[in-house]
mmCIF file of C-alpha atoms in Angstrom:
data_model
loop_
_atom_site.group_PDB
_atom_site.id
_atom_site.type_symbol
_atom_site.label_atom_id
_atom_site.label_comp_id
_atom_site.label_asym_id
_atom_site.label_seq_id
_atom_site.Cartn_x
_atom_site.Cartn_y
_atom_site.Cartn_z
ATOM 1 C CA UNK A 1 0.000 0.000 0.000
ATOM 2 C CA UNK A 2 1.299 3.457 -0.902
ATOM 3 C CA UNK A 3 1.169 6.326 1.555
ATOM 4 C CA UNK A 4 1.607 9.992 0.688
ATOM 5 C CA UNK A 5 2.858 12.118 3.566
ATOM 6 C CA UNK A 6 0.578 15.005 2.559
ATOM 7 C CA UNK A 7 -2.472 12.731 2.788
ATOM 8 C CA UNK A 8 -1.280 11.334 6.114
ATOM 9 C CA UNK A 9 -0.923 14.861 7.487
ATOM 10 C CA UNK A 10 -4.457 15.666 6.351
ATOM 11 C CA UNK A 11 -5.936 12.563 7.961
ATOM 12 C CA UNK A 12 -3.719 12.234 11.049
ATOM 13 C CA UNK A 13 -2.432 15.722 11.835
ATOM 14 C CA UNK A 14 -2.497 15.169 15.615
ATOM 15 C CA UNK A 15 -0.861 11.734 15.397
ATOM 16 C CA UNK A 16 2.288 12.549 13.428
ATOM 17 C CA UNK A 17 5.373 14.701 13.797
ATOM 18 C CA UNK A 18 7.467 16.055 10.930
ATOM 19 C CA UNK A 19 11.252 15.786 10.871
ATOM 20 C CA UNK A 20 13.068 19.036 10.263
ATOM 21 C CA UNK A 21 13.594 19.299 6.482
ATOM 22 C CA UNK A 22 17.373 18.818 6.505
ATOM 23 C CA UNK A 23 17.597 15.573 4.515
ATOM 24 C CA UNK A 24 18.062 14.667 0.870
ATOM 25 C CA UNK A 25 16.435 11.542 -0.558
ATOM 26 C CA UNK A 26 18.777 9.168 -2.421
ATOM 27 C CA UNK A 27 17.891 6.073 -4.426
ATOM 28 C CA UNK A 28 15.161 5.541 -6.994
ATOM 29 C CA UNK A 29 12.566 4.358 -4.472
ATOM 30 C CA UNK A 30 10.639 7.530 -3.662
ATOM 31 C CA UNK A 31 8.599 6.565 -0.599
ATOM 32 C CA UNK A 32 8.566 4.085 2.267
ATOM 33 C CA UNK A 33 6.958 3.303 5.576
ATOM 34 C CA UNK A 34 7.520 0.831 8.361
ATOM 35 C CA UNK A 35 8.423 0.187 11.979
ATOM 36 C CA UNK A 36 11.489 1.901 13.398
ATOM 37 C CA UNK A 37 14.722 0.138 14.321
ATOM 38 C CA UNK A 38 17.541 2.356 15.624
ATOM 39 C CA UNK A 39 21.306 2.508 15.809
ATOM 40 C CA UNK A 40 23.543 5.219 17.266
ATOM 41 C CA UNK A 41 27.115 5.500 15.968
ATOM 42 C CA UNK A 42 29.763 8.137 15.324
ATOM 43 C CA UNK A 43 31.917 7.923 12.193
ATOM 44 C CA UNK A 44 31.842 4.104 12.488
ATOM 45 C CA UNK A 45 29.474 2.068 10.309
ATOM 46 C CA UNK A 46 30.115 -1.491 11.511
ATOM 47 C CA UNK A 47 26.968 -1.469 13.671
ATOM 48 C CA UNK A 48 25.004 -0.003 10.742
ATOM 49 C CA UNK A 49 26.028 -3.011 8.643
ATOM 50 C CA UNK A 50 25.142 -5.447 11.437
ATOM 51 C CA UNK A 51 21.730 -3.805 11.842
ATOM 52 C CA UNK A 52 21.026 -3.955 8.110
ATOM 53 C CA UNK A 53 21.811 -7.673 8.212
ATOM 54 C CA UNK A 54 19.620 -8.489 11.222
ATOM 55 C CA UNK A 55 16.621 -6.162 11.642
ATOM 56 C CA UNK A 56 13.232 -7.508 10.500
ATOM 57 C CA UNK A 57 12.175 -7.281 6.866
ATOM 58 C CA UNK A 58 10.072 -4.186 6.180
ATOM 59 C CA UNK A 59 11.770 -2.129 8.905
ATOM 60 C CA UNK A 60 13.015 1.440 8.645
ATOM 61 C CA UNK A 61 16.566 1.774 9.953
ATOM 62 C CA UNK A 62 17.103 5.067 11.766
ATOM 63 C CA UNK A 63 20.831 5.847 12.031
ATOM 64 C CA UNK A 64 21.904 8.573 14.436
ATOM 65 C CA UNK A 65 25.386 9.376 13.199
ATOM 66 C CA UNK A 66 25.641 12.464 15.372
ATOM 67 C CA UNK A 67 25.209 14.680 12.320
ATOM 68 C CA UNK A 68 28.854 14.162 11.331
ATOM 69 C CA UNK A 69 29.719 15.286 7.816
ATOM 70 C CA UNK A 70 33.313 13.955 7.995
ATOM 71 C CA UNK A 71 32.652 10.520 6.474
ATOM 72 C CA UNK A 72 29.929 8.325 5.018
ATOM 73 C CA UNK A 73 28.016 5.799 7.087
ATOM 74 C CA UNK A 74 26.602 3.995 4.057
ATOM 75 C CA UNK A 75 27.585 3.291 0.474
ATOM 76 C CA UNK A 76 26.342 1.109 -2.347
ATOM 77 C CA UNK A 77 27.416 -2.167 -0.661
ATOM 78 C CA UNK A 78 25.310 -1.487 2.433
ATOM 79 C CA UNK A 79 22.454 -0.194 0.268
ATOM 80 C CA UNK A 80 22.532 -3.544 -1.537
ATOM 81 C CA UNK A 81 22.092 -5.336 1.798
ATOM 82 C CA UNK A 82 19.004 -3.217 2.516
ATOM 83 C CA UNK A 83 17.558 -4.094 -0.892
ATOM 84 C CA UNK A 84 18.282 -7.819 -0.581
ATOM 85 C CA UNK A 85 16.720 -7.927 2.890
ATOM 86 C CA UNK A 86 13.631 -6.009 1.723
ATOM 87 C CA UNK A 87 14.019 -3.214 4.271
ATOM 88 C CA UNK A 88 11.539 -0.354 3.846
ATOM 89 C CA UNK A 89 14.016 2.540 3.991
ATOM 90 C CA UNK A 90 16.793 4.272 5.889
ATOM 91 C CA UNK A 91 17.175 7.669 7.551
ATOM 92 C CA UNK A 92 20.758 8.729 8.352
ATOM 93 C CA UNK A 93 21.736 11.670 10.529
ATOM 94 C CA UNK A 94 25.005 11.720 8.619
ATOM 95 C CA UNK A 95 26.354 11.091 5.122
ATOM 96 C CA UNK A 96 26.312 8.472 2.397
ATOM 97 C CA UNK A 97 28.759 7.838 -0.435
ATOM 98 C CA UNK A 98 28.433 6.241 -3.867
ATOM 99 C CA UNK A 99 25.380 8.442 -4.430
ATOM 100 C CA UNK A 100 25.497 8.072 -8.225
ATOM 101 C CA UNK A 101 25.250 4.297 -7.842
ATOM 102 C CA UNK A 102 22.670 4.475 -5.044
ATOM 103 C CA UNK A 103 20.470 6.781 -7.105
ATOM 104 C CA UNK A 104 20.098 3.932 -9.631
ATOM 105 C CA UNK A 105 19.212 1.352 -6.965
ATOM 106 C CA UNK A 106 15.751 0.350 -5.690
ATOM 107 C CA UNK A 107 16.357 1.840 -2.250
ATOM 108 C CA UNK A 108 15.268 4.943 -0.340
ATOM 109 C CA UNK A 109 17.823 6.617 1.912
ATOM 110 C CA UNK A 110 17.424 10.004 3.528
ATOM 111 C CA UNK A 111 20.788 11.496 4.532
ATOM 112 C CA UNK A 112 22.221 14.917 5.328
ATOM 113 C CA UNK A 113 24.864 14.970 2.591
ATOM 114 C CA UNK A 114 27.334 12.903 0.603
ATOM 115 C CA UNK A 115 30.999 12.377 1.459
ATOM 116 C CA UNK A 116 33.457 10.116 -0.404
ATOM 117 C CA UNK A 117 35.410 9.174 2.746
ATOM 118 C CA UNK A 118 34.539 5.824 4.316
ATOM 119 C CA UNK A 119 33.969 5.454 8.024
ATOM 120 C CA UNK A 120 36.052 3.527 10.516
ATOM 121 C CA UNK A 121 35.048 -0.026 11.358
ATOM 122 C CA UNK A 122 35.456 -0.565 15.095
ATOM 123 C CA UNK A 123 31.906 -1.636 15.919
ATOM 124 C CA UNK A 124 31.347 1.127 18.455
ATOM 125 C CA UNK A 125 27.825 2.325 19.079
ATOM 126 C CA UNK A 126 24.468 1.190 20.396
ATOM 127 C CA UNK A 127 21.370 -0.345 18.871
ATOM 128 C CA UNK A 128 17.702 -0.535 19.754
ATOM 129 C CA UNK A 129 17.478 2.639 21.837
ATOM 130 C CA UNK A 130 15.680 5.996 21.484
ATOM 131 C CA UNK A 131 17.627 8.479 19.352
ATOM 132 C CA UNK A 132 16.974 12.183 18.876
ATOM 133 C CA UNK A 133 17.682 14.300 15.809
ATOM 134 C CA UNK A 134 15.883 16.502 13.261
ATOM 135 C CA UNK A 135 13.498 17.630 16.004
ATOM 136 C CA UNK A 136 12.179 14.107 16.650
ATOM 137 C CA UNK A 137 12.582 11.337 19.204
ATOM 138 C CA UNK A 138 12.727 8.058 17.253
ATOM 139 C CA UNK A 139 11.932 5.022 19.401
ATOM 140 C CA UNK A 140 12.067 1.393 18.301
ATOM 141 C CA UNK A 141 8.534 0.349 17.401
ATOM 142 C CA UNK A 142 7.436 3.819 16.246
ATOM 143 C CA UNK A 143 6.413 4.107 12.580
ATOM 144 C CA UNK A 144 7.988 6.244 9.875
ATOM 145 C CA UNK A 145 6.173 7.379 6.746
ATOM 146 C CA UNK A 146 8.423 9.141 4.240
ATOM 147 C CA UNK A 147 8.412 10.443 0.706
ATOM 148 C CA UNK A 148 9.748 13.367 -1.295
ATOM 149 C CA UNK A 149 7.699 15.784 0.836
ATOM 150 C CA UNK A 150 9.227 14.747 4.151
ATOM 151 C CA UNK A 151 9.628 12.279 6.983
ATOM 152 C CA UNK A 152 6.754 11.689 9.400
ATOM 153 C CA UNK A 153 6.935 9.874 12.724
ATOM 154 C CA UNK A 154 3.952 8.241 14.436
ATOM 155 C CA UNK A 155 3.896 6.462 17.779
ATOM 156 C CA UNK A 156 2.134 3.492 16.173
ATOM 157 C CA UNK A 157 1.030 2.226 12.776
ATOM 158 C CA UNK A 158 -1.641 4.460 11.245
ATOM 159 C CA UNK A 159 -4.837 2.926 9.879
#
């Protein structure tokens, strides 16, 4: 089922919150929705990879990268994992790389910017906890609805 964020706002104005419009949408998939899974890292994407490999199909991975613009937390290899595992989408408070390749892939990734530098791989960070960025508090089990108009957060799945 397809959801348009504008229609969701019309029907559920009091049940959704809008992320600050600081993200760019990458990939050729233009909308997604699903339950939230979270990871918090800083310039280290090993836990991002592990989460992509293990979270439930249909999930939205929310990556709090601390807003760092110094390196990318995801590239085309990790995007391919998300596609193969049928994840709904990804929101990254940080950067991606390989954007030209990602933009031709059937994936939807919101990120702050692009950066060609790769991250370190030490496995530092935390998963499955509330994270705060873009004016929102993302908690595992919340629902995200996103498209080219923005990213909405709801406490539960909307009917």
